[in-house]
JSON list of C-alpha atoms in Angstrom, two decimals:
[
{"chain": "A", "resi": 692, "resn": "GLN", "atom": "CA", "xyz": [-23.72, -43.76, -20.05]},
{"chain": "A", "resi": 693, "resn": "VAL", "atom": "CA", "xyz": [-21.80, -45.50, -17.26]},
{"chain": "A", "resi": 694, "resn": "GLN", "atom": "CA", "xyz": [-21.80, -44.31, -13.67]},
{"chain": "A", "resi": 695, "resn": "LEU", "atom": "CA", "xyz": [-18.95, -45.32, -11.38]},
{"chain": "A", "resi": 696, "resn": "VAL", "atom": "CA", "xyz": [-18.99, -45.02, -7.59]},
{"chain": "A", "resi": 697, "resn": "GLU", "atom": "CA", "xyz": [-15.91, -45.81, -5.52]},
{"chain": "A", "resi": 698, "resn": "SER", "atom": "CA", "xyz": [-15.87, -46.90, -1.90]},
{"chain": "A", "resi": 699, "resn": "GLY", "atom": "CA", "xyz": [-13.51, -48.38, 0.65]},
{"chain": "A", "resi": 700, "resn": "GLY", "atom": "CA", "xyz": [-10.93, -45.65, 0.99]},
{"chain": "A", "resi": 701, "resn": "GLY", "atom": "CA", "xyz": [-9.60, -44.62, 4.36]},
{"chain": "A", "resi": 702, "resn": "LEU", "atom": "CA", "xyz": [-6.62, -44.31, 6.65]},
{"chain": "A", "resi": 703, "resn": "VAL", "atom": "CA", "xyz": [-4.17, -47.19, 7.01]},
{"chain": "A", "resi": 704, "resn": "GLN", "atom": "CA", "xyz": [-0.71, -47.58, 8.48]},
{"chain": "A", "resi": 705, "resn": "ALA", "atom": "CA", "xyz": [2.30, -48.17, 6.27]},
{"chain": "A", "resi": 706, "resn": "GLY", "atom": "CA", "xyz": [2.68, -51.87, 5.57]},
{"chain": "A", "resi": 707, "resn": "GLY", "atom": "CA", "xyz": [-1.04, -52.44, 5.88]},
{"chain": "A", "resi": 708, "resn": "SER", "atom": "CA", "xyz": [-3.68, -53.41, 3.34]},
{"chain": "A", "resi": 709, "resn": "LEU", "atom": "CA", "xyz": [-6.81, -51.85, 1.95]},
{"chain": "A", "resi": 710, "resn": "ARG", "atom": "CA", "xyz": [-9.31, -52.78, -0.75]},
{"chain": "A", "resi": 711, "resn": "VAL", "atom": "CA", "xyz": [-11.18, -50.16, -2.71]},
{"chain": "A", "resi": 712, "resn": "SER", "atom": "CA", "xyz": [-14.23, -51.00, -4.78]},
{"chain": "A", "resi": 713, "resn": "CYS", "atom": "CA", "xyz": [-16.00, -49.42, -7.72]},
{"chain": "A", "resi": 714, "resn": "ALA", "atom": "CA", "xyz": [-19.65, -50.13, -8.49]},
{"chain": "A", "resi": 715, "resn": "ALA", "atom": "CA", "xyz": [-20.72, -49.56, -12.08]},
{"chain": "A", "resi": 716, "resn": "SER", "atom": "CA", "xyz": [-24.19, -48.95, -13.43]},
{"chain": "A", "resi": 717, "resn": "GLY", "atom": "CA", "xyz": [-25.88, -47.77, -16.61]},
{"chain": "A", "resi": 718, "resn": "GLY", "atom": "CA", "xyz": [-23.93, -49.69, -19.24]},
{"chain": "A", "resi": 719, "resn": "THR", "atom": "CA", "xyz": [-22.78, -53.08, -20.46]},
{"chain": "A", "resi": 720, "resn": "PHE", "atom": "CA", "xyz": [-20.12, -53.46, -17.82]},
{"chain": "A", "resi": 721, "resn": "ARG", "atom": "CA", "xyz": [-18.59, -56.65, -19.19]},
{"chain": "A", "resi": 722, "resn": "SER", "atom": "CA", "xyz": [-17.71, -54.93, -22.48]},
{"chain": "A", "resi": 723, "resn": "TYR", "atom": "CA", "xyz": [-15.61, -52.24, -20.82]},
{"chain": "A", "resi": 724, "resn": "ALA", "atom": "CA", "xyz": [-11.99, -52.23, -19.80]},
{"chain": "A", "resi": 725, "resn": "VAL", "atom": "CA", "xyz": [-11.65, -50.93, -16.26]},
{"chain": "A", "resi": 726, "resn": "GLY", "atom": "CA", "xyz": [-8.86, -49.28, -14.38]},
{"chain": "A", "resi": 727, "resn": "TRP", "atom": "CA", "xyz": [-7.65, -47.30, -11.42]},
{"chain": "A", "resi": 728, "resn": "PHE", "atom": "CA", "xyz": [-5.84, -43.98, -11.47]},
{"chain": "A", "resi": 729, "resn": "ARG", "atom": "CA", "xyz": [-4.65, -41.87, -8.57]},
{"chain": "A", "resi": 730, "resn": "GLN", "atom": "CA", "xyz": [-3.81, -38.27, -7.86]},
{"chain": "A", "resi": 731, "resn": "ALA", "atom": "CA", "xyz": [-1.66, -37.19, -4.96]},
{"chain": "A", "resi": 732, "resn": "LEU", "atom": "CA", "xyz": [-1.87, -33.65, -3.66]},
{"chain": "A", "resi": 733, "resn": "GLY", "atom": "CA", "xyz": [0.05, -31.34, -5.98]},
{"chain": "A", "resi": 734, "resn": "ASN", "atom": "CA", "xyz": [0.62, -34.04, -8.59]},
{"chain": "A", "resi": 735, "resn": "GLU", "atom": "CA", "xyz": [-1.01, -34.97, -11.85]},
{"chain": "A", "resi": 736, "resn": "ARG", "atom": "CA", "xyz": [-3.36, -37.91, -12.07]},
{"chain": "A", "resi": 737, "resn": "GLU", "atom": "CA", "xyz": [-1.47, -41.11, -12.87]},
{"chain": "A", "resi": 738, "resn": "PHE", "atom": "CA", "xyz": [-2.32, -44.58, -14.09]},
{"chain": "A", "resi": 739, "resn": "VAL", "atom": "CA", "xyz": [-2.25, -47.36, -11.48]},
{"chain": "A", "resi": 740, "resn": "ALA", "atom": "CA", "xyz": [-3.77, -50.51, -12.97]},
{"chain": "A", "resi": 741, "resn": "SER", "atom": "CA", "xyz": [-6.13, -51.75, -15.66]},
{"chain": "A", "resi": 742, "resn": "LEU", "atom": "CA", "xyz": [-8.00, -54.92, -16.58]},
{"chain": "A", "resi": 743, "resn": "SER", "atom": "CA", "xyz": [-9.46, -56.01, -19.89]},
{"chain": "A", "resi": 744, "resn": "PRO", "atom": "CA", "xyz": [-13.15, -56.88, -20.27]},
{"chain": "A", "resi": 745, "resn": "SER", "atom": "CA", "xyz": [-12.38, -60.60, -20.15]},
{"chain": "A", "resi": 746, "resn": "SER", "atom": "CA", "xyz": [-9.97, -60.20, -17.21]},
{"chain": "A", "resi": 747, "resn": "ILE", "atom": "CA", "xyz": [-7.23, -61.81, -19.33]},
{"chain": "A", "resi": 748, "resn": "THR", "atom": "CA", "xyz": [-5.00, -58.76, -19.66]},
{"chain": "A", "resi": 749, "resn": "THR", "atom": "CA", "xyz": [-3.78, -56.70, -16.72]},
{"chain": "A", "resi": 750, "resn": "SER", "atom": "CA", "xyz": [-1.41, -53.78, -16.54]},
{"chain": "A", "resi": 751, "resn": "TYR", "atom": "CA", "xyz": [0.22, -52.08, -13.57]},
{"chain": "A", "resi": 752, "resn": "THR", "atom": "CA", "xyz": [2.43, -49.11, -13.07]},
{"chain": "A", "resi": 753, "resn": "ASN", "atom": "CA", "xyz": [5.89, -50.20, -11.91]},
{"chain": "A", "resi": 754, "resn": "SER", "atom": "CA", "xyz": [5.59, -48.72, -8.44]},
{"chain": "A", "resi": 755, "resn": "VAL", "atom": "CA", "xyz": [2.67, -51.00, -7.48]},
{"chain": "A", "resi": 756, "resn": "LYS", "atom": "CA", "xyz": [3.65, -54.24, -9.21]},
{"chain": "A", "resi": 757, "resn": "GLY", "atom": "CA", "xyz": [3.65, -57.12, -6.75]},
{"chain": "A", "resi": 758, "resn": "ARG", "atom": "CA", "xyz": [1.69, -55.10, -4.17]},
{"chain": "A", "resi": 759, "resn": "PHE", "atom": "CA", "xyz": [-1.60, -54.18, -5.88]},
{"chain": "A", "resi": 760, "resn": "THR", "atom": "CA", "xyz": [-4.09, -56.46, -7.63]},
{"chain": "A", "resi": 761, "resn": "ILE", "atom": "CA", "xyz": [-6.96, -55.35, -9.83]},
{"chain": "A", "resi": 762, "resn": "SER", "atom": "CA", "xyz": [-9.95, -57.63, -10.31]},
{"chain": "A", "resi": 763, "resn": "ARG", "atom": "CA", "xyz": [-13.53, -57.49, -11.45]},
{"chain": "A", "resi": 764, "resn": "ASP", "atom": "CA", "xyz": [-16.79, -59.28, -10.81]},
{"chain": "A", "resi": 765, "resn": "ASN", "atom": "CA", "xyz": [-18.95, -58.87, -13.89]},
{"chain": "A", "resi": 766, "resn": "ALA", "atom": "CA", "xyz": [-21.94, -60.44, -12.17]},
{"chain": "A", "resi": 767, "resn": "LYS", "atom": "CA", "xyz": [-21.81, -57.65, -9.58]},
{"chain": "A", "resi": 768, "resn": "ASN", "atom": "CA", "xyz": [-20.66, -54.91, -11.98]},
{"chain": "A", "resi": 769, "resn": "THR", "atom": "CA", "xyz": [-17.83, -54.18, -9.58]},
{"chain": "A", "resi": 770, "resn": "VAL", "atom": "CA", "xyz": [-14.11, -53.53, -9.87]},
{"chain": "A", "resi": 771, "resn": "TYR", "atom": "CA", "xyz": [-11.68, -53.98, -7.00]},
{"chain": "A", "resi": 772, "resn": "LEU", "atom": "CA", "xyz": [-8.18, -52.81, -6.22]},
{"chain": "A", "resi": 773, "resn": "GLN", "atom": "CA", "xyz": [-6.51, -54.81, -3.47]},
{"chain": "A", "resi": 774, "resn": "MET", "atom": "CA", "xyz": [-3.59, -52.84, -2.07]},
{"chain": "A", "resi": 775, "resn": "ASN", "atom": "CA", "xyz": [-1.01, -54.59, 0.11]},
{"chain": "A", "resi": 776, "resn": "SER", "atom": "CA", "xyz": [2.25, -53.44, 1.67]},
{"chain": "A", "resi": 777, "resn": "LEU", "atom": "CA", "xyz": [1.05, -49.88, 1.43]},
{"chain": "A", "resi": 778, "resn": "LYS", "atom": "CA", "xyz": [3.57, -47.07, 1.49]},
{"chain": "A", "resi": 779, "resn": "HIS", "atom": "CA", "xyz": [3.22, -43.43, 2.44]},
{"chain": "A", "resi": 780, "resn": "GLU", "atom": "CA", "xyz": [3.72, -42.51, -1.22]},
{"chain": "A", "resi": 781, "resn": "ASP", "atom": "CA", "xyz": [0.56, -44.45, -2.11]},
{"chain": "A", "resi": 782, "resn": "THR", "atom": "CA", "xyz": [-1.43, -41.69, -0.43]},
{"chain": "A", "resi": 783, "resn": "ALA", "atom": "CA", "xyz": [-3.76, -40.20, -3.04]},
{"chain": "A", "resi": 784, "resn": "VAL", "atom": "CA", "xyz": [-7.30, -39.91, -4.28]},
{"chain": "A", "resi": 785, "resn": "TYR", "atom": "CA", "xyz": [-8.02, -43.11, -6.19]},
{"chain": "A", "resi": 786, "resn": "TYR", "atom": "CA", "xyz": [-10.29, -42.92, -9.21]},
{"chain": "A", "resi": 787, "resn": "CYS", "atom": "CA", "xyz": [-12.06, -45.76, -10.96]},
{"chain": "A", "resi": 788, "resn": "ALA", "atom": "CA", "xyz": [-12.31, -45.54, -14.74]},
{"chain": "A", "resi": 789, "resn": "ALA", "atom": "CA", "xyz": [-13.98, -47.40, -17.57]},
{"chain": "A", "resi": 790, "resn": "ASN", "atom": "CA", "xyz": [-13.46, -47.32, -21.30]},
{"chain": "A", "resi": 791, "resn": "PRO", "atom": "CA", "xyz": [-14.88, -49.39, -24.16]},
{"chain": "A", "resi": 792, "resn": "ILE", "atom": "CA", "xyz": [-12.73, -52.40, -25.07]},
{"chain": "A", "resi": 793, "resn": "ALA", "atom": "CA", "xyz": [-9.34, -51.15, -23.87]},
{"chain": "A", "resi": 794, "resn": "MET", "atom": "CA", "xyz": [-8.09, -48.72, -21.24]},
{"chain": "A", "resi": 795, "resn": "THR", "atom": "CA", "xyz": [-6.45, -45.51, -22.36]},
{"chain": "A", "resi": 796, "resn": "ASN", "atom": "CA", "xyz": [-4.92, -42.52, -20.59]},
{"chain": "A", "resi": 797, "resn": "SER", "atom": "CA", "xyz": [-8.18, -40.66, -21.19]},
{"chain": "A", "resi": 798, "resn": "PRO", "atom": "CA", "xyz": [-10.96, -43.11, -20.33]},
{"chain": "A", "resi": 799, "resn": "ARG", "atom": "CA", "xyz": [-14.49, -42.17, -21.17]},
{"chain": "A", "resi": 800, "resn": "TYR", "atom": "CA", "xyz": [-15.96, -42.63, -17.69]},
{"chain": "A", "resi": 801, "resn": "TRP", "atom": "CA", "xyz": [-14.67, -41.65, -14.27]},
{"chain": "A", "resi": 802, "resn": "GLY", "atom": "CA", "xyz": [-15.79, -42.11, -10.71]},
{"chain": "A", "resi": 803, "resn": "GLN", "atom": "CA", "xyz": [-15.72, -39.32, -8.15]},
{"chain": "A", "resi": 804, "resn": "GLY", "atom": "CA", "xyz": [-12.69, -40.70, -6.30]},
{"chain": "A", "resi": 805, "resn": "THR", "atom": "CA", "xyz": [-11.98, -42.10, -2.86]},
{"chain": "A", "resi": 806, "resn": "GLN", "atom": "CA", "xyz": [-9.23, -40.91, -0.54]},
{"chain": "A", "resi": 807, "resn": "VAL", "atom": "CA", "xyz": [-6.54, -43.35, 0.57]},
{"chain": "A", "resi": 808, "resn": "THR", "atom": "CA", "xyz": [-4.17, -42.10, 3.24]},
{"chain": "A", "resi": 809, "resn": "VAL", "atom": "CA", "xyz": [-1.17, -44.13, 4.37]},
{"chain": "A", "resi": 810, "resn": "SER", "atom": "CA", "xyz": [0.42, -43.00, 7.59]},
{"chain": "A", "resi": 811, "resn": "SER", "atom": "CA", "xyz": [4.15, -43.52, 7.97]}
]
């Protein structure tokens, strides 16, 4: 069983930057693919980014390519999402996720979410 706890959300102006973190516990973190999803008010949850266990393979949704970077520190059991050039439409609750070997649209483990609000 893996527990995921996000932190680092908040309010930022458009064009600014923010880094959210996700601390994992209770499992073999380095064997899991990790990812970030987000859900804006009134919308369905959507995929944002993912990273393979070895950090070799990354994937991003088109709307964040070139602005967001996902990374992990296996020694600290932590996943990061660095968000630059933020836009109002990036406003959402951001969820960390983990899944054995490869990320899917229905990962096995979820965090509780952290709110990111971008003011225009």
